[in-house]
Short mmCIF file of C-alpha atoms in Angstrom, two decimals:
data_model
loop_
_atom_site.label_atom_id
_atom_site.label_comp_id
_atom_site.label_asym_id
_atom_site.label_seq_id
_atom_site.Cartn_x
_atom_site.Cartn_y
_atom_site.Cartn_z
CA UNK A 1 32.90 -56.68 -93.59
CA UNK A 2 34.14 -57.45 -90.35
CA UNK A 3 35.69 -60.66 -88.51
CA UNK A 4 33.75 -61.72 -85.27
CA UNK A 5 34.57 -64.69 -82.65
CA UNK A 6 31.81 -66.25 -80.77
CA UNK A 7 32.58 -67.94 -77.33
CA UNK A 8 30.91 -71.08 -77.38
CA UNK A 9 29.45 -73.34 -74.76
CA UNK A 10 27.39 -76.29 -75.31
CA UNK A 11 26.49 -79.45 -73.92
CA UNK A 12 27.70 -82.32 -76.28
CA UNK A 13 25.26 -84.67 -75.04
CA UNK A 14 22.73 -84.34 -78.15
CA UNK A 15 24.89 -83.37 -80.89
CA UNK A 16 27.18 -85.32 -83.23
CA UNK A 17 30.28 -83.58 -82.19
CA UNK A 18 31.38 -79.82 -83.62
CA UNK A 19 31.32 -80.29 -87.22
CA UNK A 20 28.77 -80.49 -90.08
CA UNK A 21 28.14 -84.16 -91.39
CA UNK A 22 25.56 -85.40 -93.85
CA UNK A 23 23.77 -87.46 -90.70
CA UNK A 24 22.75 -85.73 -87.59
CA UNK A 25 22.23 -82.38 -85.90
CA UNK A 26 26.20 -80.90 -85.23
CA UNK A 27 27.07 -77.50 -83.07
CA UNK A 28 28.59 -76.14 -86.07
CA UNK A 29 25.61 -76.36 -88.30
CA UNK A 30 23.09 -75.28 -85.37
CA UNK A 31 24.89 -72.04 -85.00
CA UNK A 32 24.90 -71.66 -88.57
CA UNK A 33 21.25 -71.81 -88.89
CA UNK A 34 21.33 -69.19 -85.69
CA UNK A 35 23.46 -66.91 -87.85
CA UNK A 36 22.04 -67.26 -91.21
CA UNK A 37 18.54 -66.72 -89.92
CA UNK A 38 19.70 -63.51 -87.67
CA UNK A 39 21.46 -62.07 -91.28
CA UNK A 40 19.30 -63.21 -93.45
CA UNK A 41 22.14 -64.44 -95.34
CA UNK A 42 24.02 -67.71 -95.41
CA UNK A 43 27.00 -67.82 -93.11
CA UNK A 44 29.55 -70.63 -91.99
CA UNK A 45 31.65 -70.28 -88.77
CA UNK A 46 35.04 -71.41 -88.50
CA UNK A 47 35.57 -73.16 -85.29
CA UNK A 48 39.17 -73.33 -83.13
CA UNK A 49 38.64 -77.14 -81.75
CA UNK A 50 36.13 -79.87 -83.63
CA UNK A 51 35.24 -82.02 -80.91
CA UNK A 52 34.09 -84.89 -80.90
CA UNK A 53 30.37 -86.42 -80.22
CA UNK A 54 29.32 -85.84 -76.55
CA UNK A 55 32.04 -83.92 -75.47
CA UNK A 56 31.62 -80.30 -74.24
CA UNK A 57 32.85 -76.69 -74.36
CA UNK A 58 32.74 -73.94 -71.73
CA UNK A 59 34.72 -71.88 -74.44
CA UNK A 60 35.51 -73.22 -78.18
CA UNK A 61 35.51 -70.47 -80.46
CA UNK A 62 33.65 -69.67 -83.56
CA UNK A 63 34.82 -67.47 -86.25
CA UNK A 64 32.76 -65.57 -88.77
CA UNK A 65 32.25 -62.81 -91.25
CA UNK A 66 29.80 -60.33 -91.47
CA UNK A 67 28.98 -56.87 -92.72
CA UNK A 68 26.79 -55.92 -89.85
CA UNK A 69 25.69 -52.66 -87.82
CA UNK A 70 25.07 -54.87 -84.71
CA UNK A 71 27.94 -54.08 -82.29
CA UNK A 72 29.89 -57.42 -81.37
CA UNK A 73 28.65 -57.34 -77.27
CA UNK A 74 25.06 -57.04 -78.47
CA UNK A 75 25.43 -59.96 -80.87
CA UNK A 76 25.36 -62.90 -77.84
CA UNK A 77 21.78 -62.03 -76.93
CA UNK A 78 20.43 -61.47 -80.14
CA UNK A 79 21.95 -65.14 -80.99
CA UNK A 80 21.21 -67.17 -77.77
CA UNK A 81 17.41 -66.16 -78.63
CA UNK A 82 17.92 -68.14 -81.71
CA UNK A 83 19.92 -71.05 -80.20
CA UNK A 84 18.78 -74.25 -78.43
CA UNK A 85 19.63 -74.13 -74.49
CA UNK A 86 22.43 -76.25 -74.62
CA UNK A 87 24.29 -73.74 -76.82
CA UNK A 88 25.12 -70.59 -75.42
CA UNK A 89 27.19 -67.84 -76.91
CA UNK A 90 29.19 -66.42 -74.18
CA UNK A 91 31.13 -64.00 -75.82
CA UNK A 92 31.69 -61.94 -79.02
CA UNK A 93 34.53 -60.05 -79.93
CA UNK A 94 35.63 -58.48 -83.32
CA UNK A 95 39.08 -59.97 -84.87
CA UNK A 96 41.84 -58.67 -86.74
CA UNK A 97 40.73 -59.96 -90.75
CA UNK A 98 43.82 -62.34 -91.12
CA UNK A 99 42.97 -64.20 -87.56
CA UNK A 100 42.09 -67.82 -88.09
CA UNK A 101 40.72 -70.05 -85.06
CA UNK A 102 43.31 -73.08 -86.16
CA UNK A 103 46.12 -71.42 -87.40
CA UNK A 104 46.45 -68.73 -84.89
CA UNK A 105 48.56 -69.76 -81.60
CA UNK A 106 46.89 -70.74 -78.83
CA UNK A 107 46.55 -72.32 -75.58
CA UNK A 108 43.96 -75.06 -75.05
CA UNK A 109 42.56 -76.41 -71.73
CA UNK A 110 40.18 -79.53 -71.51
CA UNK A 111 39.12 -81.44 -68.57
CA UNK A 112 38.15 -85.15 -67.96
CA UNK A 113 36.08 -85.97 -65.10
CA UNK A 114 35.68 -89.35 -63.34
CA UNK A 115 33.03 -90.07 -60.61
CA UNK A 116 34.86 -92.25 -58.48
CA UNK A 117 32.19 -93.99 -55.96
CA UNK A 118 29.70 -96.97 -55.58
CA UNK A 119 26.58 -95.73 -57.65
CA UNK A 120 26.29 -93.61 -60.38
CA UNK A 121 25.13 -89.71 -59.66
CA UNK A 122 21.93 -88.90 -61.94
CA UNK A 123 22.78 -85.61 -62.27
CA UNK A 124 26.96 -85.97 -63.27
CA UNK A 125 25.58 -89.11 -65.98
CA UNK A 126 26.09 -86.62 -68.94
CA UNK A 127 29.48 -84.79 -67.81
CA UNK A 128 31.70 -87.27 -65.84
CA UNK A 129 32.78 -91.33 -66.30
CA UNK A 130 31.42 -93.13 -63.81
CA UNK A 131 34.04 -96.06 -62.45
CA UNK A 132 33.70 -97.76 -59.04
CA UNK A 133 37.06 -99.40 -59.23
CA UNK A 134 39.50 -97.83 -56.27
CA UNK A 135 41.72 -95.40 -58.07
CA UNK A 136 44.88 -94.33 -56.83
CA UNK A 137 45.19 -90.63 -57.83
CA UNK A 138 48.35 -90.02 -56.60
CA UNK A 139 49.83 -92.78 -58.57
CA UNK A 140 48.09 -90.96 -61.57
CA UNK A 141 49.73 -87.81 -60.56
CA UNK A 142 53.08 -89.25 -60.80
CA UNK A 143 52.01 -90.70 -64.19
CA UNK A 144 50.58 -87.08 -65.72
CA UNK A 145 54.35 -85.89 -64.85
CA UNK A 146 55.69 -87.74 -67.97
CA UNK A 147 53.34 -86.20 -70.45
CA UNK A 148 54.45 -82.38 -69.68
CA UNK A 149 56.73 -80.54 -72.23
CA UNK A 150 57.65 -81.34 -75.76
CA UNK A 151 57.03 -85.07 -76.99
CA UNK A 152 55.88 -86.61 -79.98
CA UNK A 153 52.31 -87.94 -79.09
CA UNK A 154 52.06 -90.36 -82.23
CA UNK A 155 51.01 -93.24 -78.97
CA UNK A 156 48.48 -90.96 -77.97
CA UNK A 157 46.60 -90.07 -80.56
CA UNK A 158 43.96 -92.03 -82.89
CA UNK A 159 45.33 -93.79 -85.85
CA UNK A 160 43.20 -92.12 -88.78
CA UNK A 161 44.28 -88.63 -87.88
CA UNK A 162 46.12 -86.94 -90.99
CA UNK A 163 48.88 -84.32 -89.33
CA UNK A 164 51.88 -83.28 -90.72
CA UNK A 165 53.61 -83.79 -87.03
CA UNK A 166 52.46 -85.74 -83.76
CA UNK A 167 54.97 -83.39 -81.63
CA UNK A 168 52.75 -81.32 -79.41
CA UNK A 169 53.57 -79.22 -76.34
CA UNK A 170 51.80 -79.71 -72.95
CA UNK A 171 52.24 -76.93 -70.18
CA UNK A 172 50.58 -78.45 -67.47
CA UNK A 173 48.61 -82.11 -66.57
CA UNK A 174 46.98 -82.04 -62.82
CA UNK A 175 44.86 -84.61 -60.85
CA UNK A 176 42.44 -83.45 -58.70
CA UNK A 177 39.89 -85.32 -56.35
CA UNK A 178 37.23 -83.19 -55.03
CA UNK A 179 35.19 -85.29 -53.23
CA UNK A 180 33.83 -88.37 -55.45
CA UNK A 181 35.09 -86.21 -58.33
CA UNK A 182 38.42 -86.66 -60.27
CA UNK A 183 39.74 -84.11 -62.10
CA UNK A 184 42.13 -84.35 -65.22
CA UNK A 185 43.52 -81.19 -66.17
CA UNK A 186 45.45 -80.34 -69.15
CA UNK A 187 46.87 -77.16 -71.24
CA UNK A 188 48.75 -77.57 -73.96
CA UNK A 189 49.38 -75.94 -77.54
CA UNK A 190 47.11 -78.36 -79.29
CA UNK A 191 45.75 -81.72 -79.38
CA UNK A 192 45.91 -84.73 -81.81
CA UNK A 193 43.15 -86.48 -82.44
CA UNK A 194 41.25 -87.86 -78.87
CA UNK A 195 44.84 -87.26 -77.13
CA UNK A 196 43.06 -85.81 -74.49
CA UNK A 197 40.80 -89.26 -74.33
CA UNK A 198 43.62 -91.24 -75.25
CA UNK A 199 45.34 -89.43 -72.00
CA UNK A 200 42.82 -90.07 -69.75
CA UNK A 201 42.19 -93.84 -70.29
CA UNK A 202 45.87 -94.18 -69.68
CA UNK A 203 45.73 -92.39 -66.60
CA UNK A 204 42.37 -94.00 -65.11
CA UNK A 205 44.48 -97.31 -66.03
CA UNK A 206 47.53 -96.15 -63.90
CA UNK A 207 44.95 -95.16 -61.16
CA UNK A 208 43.50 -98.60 -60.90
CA UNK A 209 46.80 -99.90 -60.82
CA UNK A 210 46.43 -102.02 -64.57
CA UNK A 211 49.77 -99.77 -65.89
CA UNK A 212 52.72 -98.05 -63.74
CA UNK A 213 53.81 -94.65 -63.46
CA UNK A 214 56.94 -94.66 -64.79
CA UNK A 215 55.37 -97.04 -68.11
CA UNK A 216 54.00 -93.79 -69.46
CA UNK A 217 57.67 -92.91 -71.00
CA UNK A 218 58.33 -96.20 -73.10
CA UNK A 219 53.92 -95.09 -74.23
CA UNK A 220 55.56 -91.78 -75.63
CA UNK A 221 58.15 -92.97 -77.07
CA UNK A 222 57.01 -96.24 -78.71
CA UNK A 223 55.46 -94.18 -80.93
CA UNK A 224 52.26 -96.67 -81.12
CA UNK A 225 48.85 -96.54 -80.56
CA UNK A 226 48.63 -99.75 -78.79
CA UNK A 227 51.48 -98.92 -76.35
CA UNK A 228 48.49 -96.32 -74.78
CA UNK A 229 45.39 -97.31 -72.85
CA UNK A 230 41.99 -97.09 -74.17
CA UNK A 231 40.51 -94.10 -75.54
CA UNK A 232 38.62 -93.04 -72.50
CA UNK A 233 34.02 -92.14 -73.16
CA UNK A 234 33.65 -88.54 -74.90
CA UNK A 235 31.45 -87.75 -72.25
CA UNK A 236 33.46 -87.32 -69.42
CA UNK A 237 35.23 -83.99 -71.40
CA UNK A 238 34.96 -80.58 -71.62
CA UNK A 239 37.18 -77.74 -73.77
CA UNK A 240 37.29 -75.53 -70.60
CA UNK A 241 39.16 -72.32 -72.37
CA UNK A 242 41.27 -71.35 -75.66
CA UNK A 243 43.86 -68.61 -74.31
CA UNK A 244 44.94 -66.61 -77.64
CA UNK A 245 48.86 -65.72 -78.18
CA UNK A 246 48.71 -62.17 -79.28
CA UNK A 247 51.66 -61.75 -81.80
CA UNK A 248 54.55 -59.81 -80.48
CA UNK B 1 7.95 -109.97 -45.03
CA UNK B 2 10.82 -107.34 -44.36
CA UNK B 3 10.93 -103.69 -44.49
CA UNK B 4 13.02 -102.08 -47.07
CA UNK B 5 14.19 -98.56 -47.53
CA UNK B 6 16.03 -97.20 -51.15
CA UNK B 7 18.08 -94.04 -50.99
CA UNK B 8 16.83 -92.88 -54.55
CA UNK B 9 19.21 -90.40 -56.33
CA UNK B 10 17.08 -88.79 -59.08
CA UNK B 11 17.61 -86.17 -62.16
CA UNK B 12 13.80 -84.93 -62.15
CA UNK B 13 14.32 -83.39 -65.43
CA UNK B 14 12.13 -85.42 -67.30
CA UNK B 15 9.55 -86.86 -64.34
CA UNK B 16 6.20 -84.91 -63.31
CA UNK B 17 7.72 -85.40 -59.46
CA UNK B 18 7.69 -87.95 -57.38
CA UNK B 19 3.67 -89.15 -56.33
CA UNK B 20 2.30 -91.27 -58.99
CA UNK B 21 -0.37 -89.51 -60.69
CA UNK B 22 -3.13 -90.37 -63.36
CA UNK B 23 -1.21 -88.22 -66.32
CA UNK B 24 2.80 -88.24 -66.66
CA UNK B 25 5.42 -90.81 -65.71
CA UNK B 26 6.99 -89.91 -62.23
CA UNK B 27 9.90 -90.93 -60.06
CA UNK B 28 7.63 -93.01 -57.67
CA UNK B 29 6.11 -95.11 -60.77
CA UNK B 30 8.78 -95.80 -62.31
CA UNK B 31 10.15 -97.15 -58.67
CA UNK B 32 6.99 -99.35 -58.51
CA UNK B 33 7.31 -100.68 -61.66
CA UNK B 34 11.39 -101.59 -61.77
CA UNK B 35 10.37 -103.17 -58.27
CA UNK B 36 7.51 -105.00 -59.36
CA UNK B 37 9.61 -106.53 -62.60
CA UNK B 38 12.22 -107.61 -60.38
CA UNK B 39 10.20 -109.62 -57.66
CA UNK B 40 6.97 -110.40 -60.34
CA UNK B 41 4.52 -109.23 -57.93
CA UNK B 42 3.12 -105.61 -57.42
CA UNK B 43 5.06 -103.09 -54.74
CA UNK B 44 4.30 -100.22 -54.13
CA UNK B 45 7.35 -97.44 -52.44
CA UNK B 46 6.34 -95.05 -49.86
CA UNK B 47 8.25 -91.80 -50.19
CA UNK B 48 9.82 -89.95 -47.99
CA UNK B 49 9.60 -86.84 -49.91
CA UNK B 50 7.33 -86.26 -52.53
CA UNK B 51 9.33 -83.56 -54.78
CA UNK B 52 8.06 -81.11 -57.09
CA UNK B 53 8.33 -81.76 -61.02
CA UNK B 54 11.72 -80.69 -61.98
CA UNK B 55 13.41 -80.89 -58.26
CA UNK B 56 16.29 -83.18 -57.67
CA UNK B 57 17.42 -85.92 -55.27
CA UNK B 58 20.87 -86.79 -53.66
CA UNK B 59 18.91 -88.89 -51.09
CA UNK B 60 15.50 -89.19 -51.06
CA UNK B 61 14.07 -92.28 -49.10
CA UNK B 62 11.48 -94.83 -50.68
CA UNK B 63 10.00 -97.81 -47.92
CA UNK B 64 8.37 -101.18 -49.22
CA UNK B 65 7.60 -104.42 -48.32
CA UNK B 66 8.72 -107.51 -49.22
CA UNK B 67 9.54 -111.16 -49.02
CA UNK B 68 12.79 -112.06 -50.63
CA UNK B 69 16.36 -113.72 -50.16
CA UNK B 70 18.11 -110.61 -52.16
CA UNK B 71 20.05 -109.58 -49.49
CA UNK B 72 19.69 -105.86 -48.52
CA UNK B 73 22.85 -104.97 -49.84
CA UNK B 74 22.55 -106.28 -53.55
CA UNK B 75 19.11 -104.86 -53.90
CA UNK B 76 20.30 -101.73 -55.61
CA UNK B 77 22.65 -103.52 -58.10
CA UNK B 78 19.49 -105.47 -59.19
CA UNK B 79 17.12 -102.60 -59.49
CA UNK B 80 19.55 -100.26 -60.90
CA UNK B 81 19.72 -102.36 -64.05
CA UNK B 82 15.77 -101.81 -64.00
CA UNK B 83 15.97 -98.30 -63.76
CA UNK B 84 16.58 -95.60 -65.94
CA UNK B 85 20.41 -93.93 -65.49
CA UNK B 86 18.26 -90.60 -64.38
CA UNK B 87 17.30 -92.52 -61.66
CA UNK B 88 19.80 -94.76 -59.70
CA UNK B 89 19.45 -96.76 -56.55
CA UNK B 90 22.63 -95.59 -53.89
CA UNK B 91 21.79 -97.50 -50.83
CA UNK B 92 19.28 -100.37 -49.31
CA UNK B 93 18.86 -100.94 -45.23
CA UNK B 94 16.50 -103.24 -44.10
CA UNK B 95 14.30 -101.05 -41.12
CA UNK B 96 12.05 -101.74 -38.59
CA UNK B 97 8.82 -103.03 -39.37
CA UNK B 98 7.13 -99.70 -37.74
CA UNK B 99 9.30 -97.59 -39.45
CA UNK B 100 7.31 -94.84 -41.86
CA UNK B 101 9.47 -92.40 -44.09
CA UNK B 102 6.68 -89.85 -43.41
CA UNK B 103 6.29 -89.93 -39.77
CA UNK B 104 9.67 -91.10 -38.43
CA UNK B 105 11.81 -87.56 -37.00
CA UNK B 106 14.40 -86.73 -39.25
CA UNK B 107 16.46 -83.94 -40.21
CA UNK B 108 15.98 -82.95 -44.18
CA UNK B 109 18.13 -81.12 -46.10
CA UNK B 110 17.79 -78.91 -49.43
CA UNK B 111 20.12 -77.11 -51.60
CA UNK B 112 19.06 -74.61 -54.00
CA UNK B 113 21.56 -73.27 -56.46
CA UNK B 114 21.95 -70.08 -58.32
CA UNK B 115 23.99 -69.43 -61.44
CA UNK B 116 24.96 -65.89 -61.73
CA UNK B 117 26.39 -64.54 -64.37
CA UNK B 118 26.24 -62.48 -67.90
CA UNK B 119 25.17 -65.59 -69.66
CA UNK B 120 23.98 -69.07 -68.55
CA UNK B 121 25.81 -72.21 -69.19
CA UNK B 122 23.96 -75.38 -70.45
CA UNK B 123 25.58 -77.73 -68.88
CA UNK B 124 24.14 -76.21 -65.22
CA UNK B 125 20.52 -75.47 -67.58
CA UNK B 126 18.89 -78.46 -65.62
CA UNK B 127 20.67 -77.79 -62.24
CA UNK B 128 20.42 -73.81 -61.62
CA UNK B 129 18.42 -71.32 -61.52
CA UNK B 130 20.16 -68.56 -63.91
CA UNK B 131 19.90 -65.13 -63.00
CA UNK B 132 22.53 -62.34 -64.45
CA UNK B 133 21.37 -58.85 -61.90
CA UNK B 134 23.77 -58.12 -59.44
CA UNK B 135 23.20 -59.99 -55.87
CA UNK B 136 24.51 -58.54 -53.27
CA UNK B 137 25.15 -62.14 -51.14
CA UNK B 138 25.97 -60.79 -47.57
CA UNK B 139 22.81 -59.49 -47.64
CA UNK B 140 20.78 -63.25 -48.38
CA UNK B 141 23.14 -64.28 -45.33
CA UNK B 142 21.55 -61.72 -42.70
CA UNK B 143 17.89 -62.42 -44.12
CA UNK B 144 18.97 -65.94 -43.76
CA UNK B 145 19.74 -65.62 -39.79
CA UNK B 146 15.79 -64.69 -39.21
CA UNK B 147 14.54 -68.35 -40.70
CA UNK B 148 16.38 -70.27 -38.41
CA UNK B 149 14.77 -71.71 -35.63
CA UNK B 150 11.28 -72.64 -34.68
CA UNK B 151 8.68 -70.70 -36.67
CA UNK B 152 4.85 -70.36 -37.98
CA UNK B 153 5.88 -70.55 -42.07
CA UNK B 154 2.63 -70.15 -43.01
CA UNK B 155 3.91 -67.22 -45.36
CA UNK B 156 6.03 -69.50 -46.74
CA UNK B 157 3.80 -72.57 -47.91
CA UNK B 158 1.71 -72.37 -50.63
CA UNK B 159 -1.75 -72.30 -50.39
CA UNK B 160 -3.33 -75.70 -51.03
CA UNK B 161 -1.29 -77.30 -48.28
CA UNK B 162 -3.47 -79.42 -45.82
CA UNK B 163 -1.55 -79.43 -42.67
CA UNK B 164 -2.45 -79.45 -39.15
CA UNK B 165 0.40 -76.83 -38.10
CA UNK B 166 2.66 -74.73 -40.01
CA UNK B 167 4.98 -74.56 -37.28
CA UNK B 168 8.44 -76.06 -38.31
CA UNK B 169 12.13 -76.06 -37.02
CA UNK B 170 14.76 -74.69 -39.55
CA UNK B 171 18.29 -75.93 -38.06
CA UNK B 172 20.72 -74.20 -40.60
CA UNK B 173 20.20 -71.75 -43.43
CA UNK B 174 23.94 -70.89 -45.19
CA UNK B 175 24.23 -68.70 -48.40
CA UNK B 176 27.69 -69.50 -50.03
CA UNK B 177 29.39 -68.71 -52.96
CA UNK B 178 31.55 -70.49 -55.26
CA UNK B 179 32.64 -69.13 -58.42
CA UNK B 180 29.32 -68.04 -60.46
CA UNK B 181 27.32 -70.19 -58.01
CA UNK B 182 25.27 -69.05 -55.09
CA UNK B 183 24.14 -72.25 -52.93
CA UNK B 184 21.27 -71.67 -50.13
CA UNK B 185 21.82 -74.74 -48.20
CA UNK B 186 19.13 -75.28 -45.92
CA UNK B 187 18.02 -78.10 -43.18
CA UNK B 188 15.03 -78.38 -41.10
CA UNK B 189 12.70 -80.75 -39.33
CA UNK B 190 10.54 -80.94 -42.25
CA UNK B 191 9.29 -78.72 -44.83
CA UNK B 192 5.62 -77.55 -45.93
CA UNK B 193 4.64 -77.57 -49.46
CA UNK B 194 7.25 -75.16 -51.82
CA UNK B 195 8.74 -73.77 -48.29
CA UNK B 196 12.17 -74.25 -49.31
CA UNK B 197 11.30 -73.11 -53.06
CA UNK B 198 9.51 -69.58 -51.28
CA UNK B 199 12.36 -69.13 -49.00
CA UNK B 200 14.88 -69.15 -52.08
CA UNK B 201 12.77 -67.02 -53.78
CA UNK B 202 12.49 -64.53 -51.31
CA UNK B 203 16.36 -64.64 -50.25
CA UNK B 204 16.66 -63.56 -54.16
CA UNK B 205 14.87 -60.95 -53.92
CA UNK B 206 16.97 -60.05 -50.82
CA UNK B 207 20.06 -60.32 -52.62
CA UNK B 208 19.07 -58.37 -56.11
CA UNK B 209 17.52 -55.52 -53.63
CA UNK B 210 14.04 -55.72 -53.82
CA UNK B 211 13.93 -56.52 -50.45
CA UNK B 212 15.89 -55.88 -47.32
CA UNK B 213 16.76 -58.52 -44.84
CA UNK B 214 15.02 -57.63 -41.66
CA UNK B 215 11.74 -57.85 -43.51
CA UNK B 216 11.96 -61.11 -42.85
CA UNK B 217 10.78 -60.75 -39.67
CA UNK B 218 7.64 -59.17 -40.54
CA UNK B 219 7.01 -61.58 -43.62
CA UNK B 220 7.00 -64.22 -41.02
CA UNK B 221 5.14 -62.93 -38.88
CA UNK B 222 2.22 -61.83 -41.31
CA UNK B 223 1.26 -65.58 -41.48
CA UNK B 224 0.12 -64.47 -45.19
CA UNK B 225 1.70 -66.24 -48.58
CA UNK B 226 1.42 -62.31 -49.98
CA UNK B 227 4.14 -61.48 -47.29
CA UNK B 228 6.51 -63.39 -48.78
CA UNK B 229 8.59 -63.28 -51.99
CA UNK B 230 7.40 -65.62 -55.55
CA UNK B 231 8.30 -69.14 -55.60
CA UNK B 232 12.02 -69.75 -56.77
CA UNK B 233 11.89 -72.20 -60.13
CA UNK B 234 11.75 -75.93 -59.50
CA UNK B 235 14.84 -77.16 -61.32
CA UNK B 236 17.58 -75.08 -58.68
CA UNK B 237 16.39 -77.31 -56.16
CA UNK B 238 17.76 -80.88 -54.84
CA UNK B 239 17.13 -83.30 -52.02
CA UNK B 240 20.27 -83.42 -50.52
CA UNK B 241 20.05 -85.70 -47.64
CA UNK B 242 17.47 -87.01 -45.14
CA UNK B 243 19.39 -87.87 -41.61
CA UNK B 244 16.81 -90.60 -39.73
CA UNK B 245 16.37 -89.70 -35.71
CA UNK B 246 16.51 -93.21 -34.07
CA UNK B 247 14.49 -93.42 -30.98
CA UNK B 248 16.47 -93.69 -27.94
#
């Protein structure tokens, strides 16, 4: 028996987020059919983030047992055969038995992205939020400055989440505009519930000018949903990359 | 009665092109009908370019006729609540009564991306053409150098084209890279039927080695579809931009 971690990217667009629910077709449960059916036995995955409905992953990771003679490189083609095309396995590697995809320590990068112009783009419908509104990123920049390092996110994070502590650690929070395209950037040790939504509506409001800068600081420490912005559309995010702390 | 022309931004995904046609909904129907709902009598666009099934618009031009006090200006508000979000409206001008999107000069321009890489990522699934071989890109550049300028592409044009000359002018061809995607940019005076599809093809073929660049001379040259490479897949290719000569 050995432990294996998939690198997962999907597009969120048709699924009901990451995790197995009586009603409707979830990532988790499509790659367990893909497994089961490749080993002819039942298997579940463990998986590092849940995310939510309509929100992407360039590299959430999917943990698994298996007593197999398939070597772990091989194991992305023989899976992707079996999985829809807006799943693809991007990487397999074989884990230490005691490594768990929530409990080990880990980086975690996600990205919002806002088209910023006069008309929706066809093509960026499913993976950015469209606003027309001007938006000030600079302001926003100043803004993302108050969310990096230790705080307790309790503001920032949706109310039926059950944690033992809201404190979370972000490393870095950057705003960039690439053309009509703005880019919200964060790493951090883990995320509450939507914090990265939660985040990103606050920002957008900064950028159109609804909520100052320097209001993000009484947000954190209120300690209150409702002293954050809206919850901003699951659409508009992707889980770029997990980085994995190797024990010392 | 004025003259009207849409810049139509389009995901062609899910159309059968653009030219309406007796089986399968297309980009150009779907026009007609949003058009004729809105002003309750029948219009009918004129294209500028009538894409494949499966390519992609930035800026494709649609002309019509009509009699109404919408100004110019609000006209894609109102028809973008008409159309479907694969579809969306990003600019009206009211033209000349002469002008046609056909015959008018103008410069067109195409972009056909590449995703290379091990794996392929859904999210680009719709947008790229994924290909994992090595491709050597320098090499697409110098095959690139021998399109531009005035040419007979009758290699390059598929078969059942009806056209009285397959002379064109190619202005710019530019290969560039950008993380795991290769972009053939391309603008001309026009294109014949799958030109800019053949040429992307054949700069492929250039790039994995199955070709070398200064073939290209002789491939023109032939006059012969056989002397050039296979058609590249519809869905890496988008509309970019049409740029209107006016008259002096």
């Amino acid at each position: 028996m050995k432990r294996y971690m998939l690198t997962v990217a999907y597009d969120g667009t048709n699924y009901h987020g990451w995790q197995t629910q009586p009603n409707g077709i979830t990532i988790e449960s499509v790659l367990n059919s893909a497994l089961t059916g490749l080993f002819g036995k039942p298997v579940t995955v463990i998986g590092a983030s849940r995310t939510d409905a309509g929100v992407h992953s360039l590299g959430n990771a999917a943990v698994f047992d298996m007593d197999t003679k398939i070597p772990a490189d091989k194991l992305p083609y023989a899976l992707n055969q079996r999985l829809p095309d807006d799943i693809v396995i991007q990487d397999c590697l074989e884990m230490p038995f005691d490594f768990h995809p929530r409990y080990a320590k880990s980086r975690k990068t996600y990205e919002y992205k806002i088209l910023n112009r006069r008309f929706p783009l066809p093509q960026a419908r499913s993976y950015a939020y469209f606003i027309h509104r001007d938006i000030d990123v600079e302001k926003m920049r100043q803004a993302a400055r108050y969310f990096v390092g230790e705080h307790d996110f309790k503001s920032f994070c949706s109310a039926h989440a059950q944690v033992k502590t809201t404190v979370r650690t972000i490393y870095s929070l950057t705003v960039e505009k690439e053309g009509d395209f703005i880019t919200i950037r964060v790493t951090g040790s883990g995320f509450l519930y939507n914090m990265v939504r939660i985040i990103s509506g606050t920002l957008l409001q900064v950028g159109i000018g609804e909520r100052q800068p320097w209001e993000i600081k009484s947000s954190l420490s209120a300690c209150d949903r409702a002293a954050a912005g809206p919850t901003a559309p699951a659409h508009g995010l992707t889980l770029v990359q997990i980085e994995w702390m190797v024990p010392s």
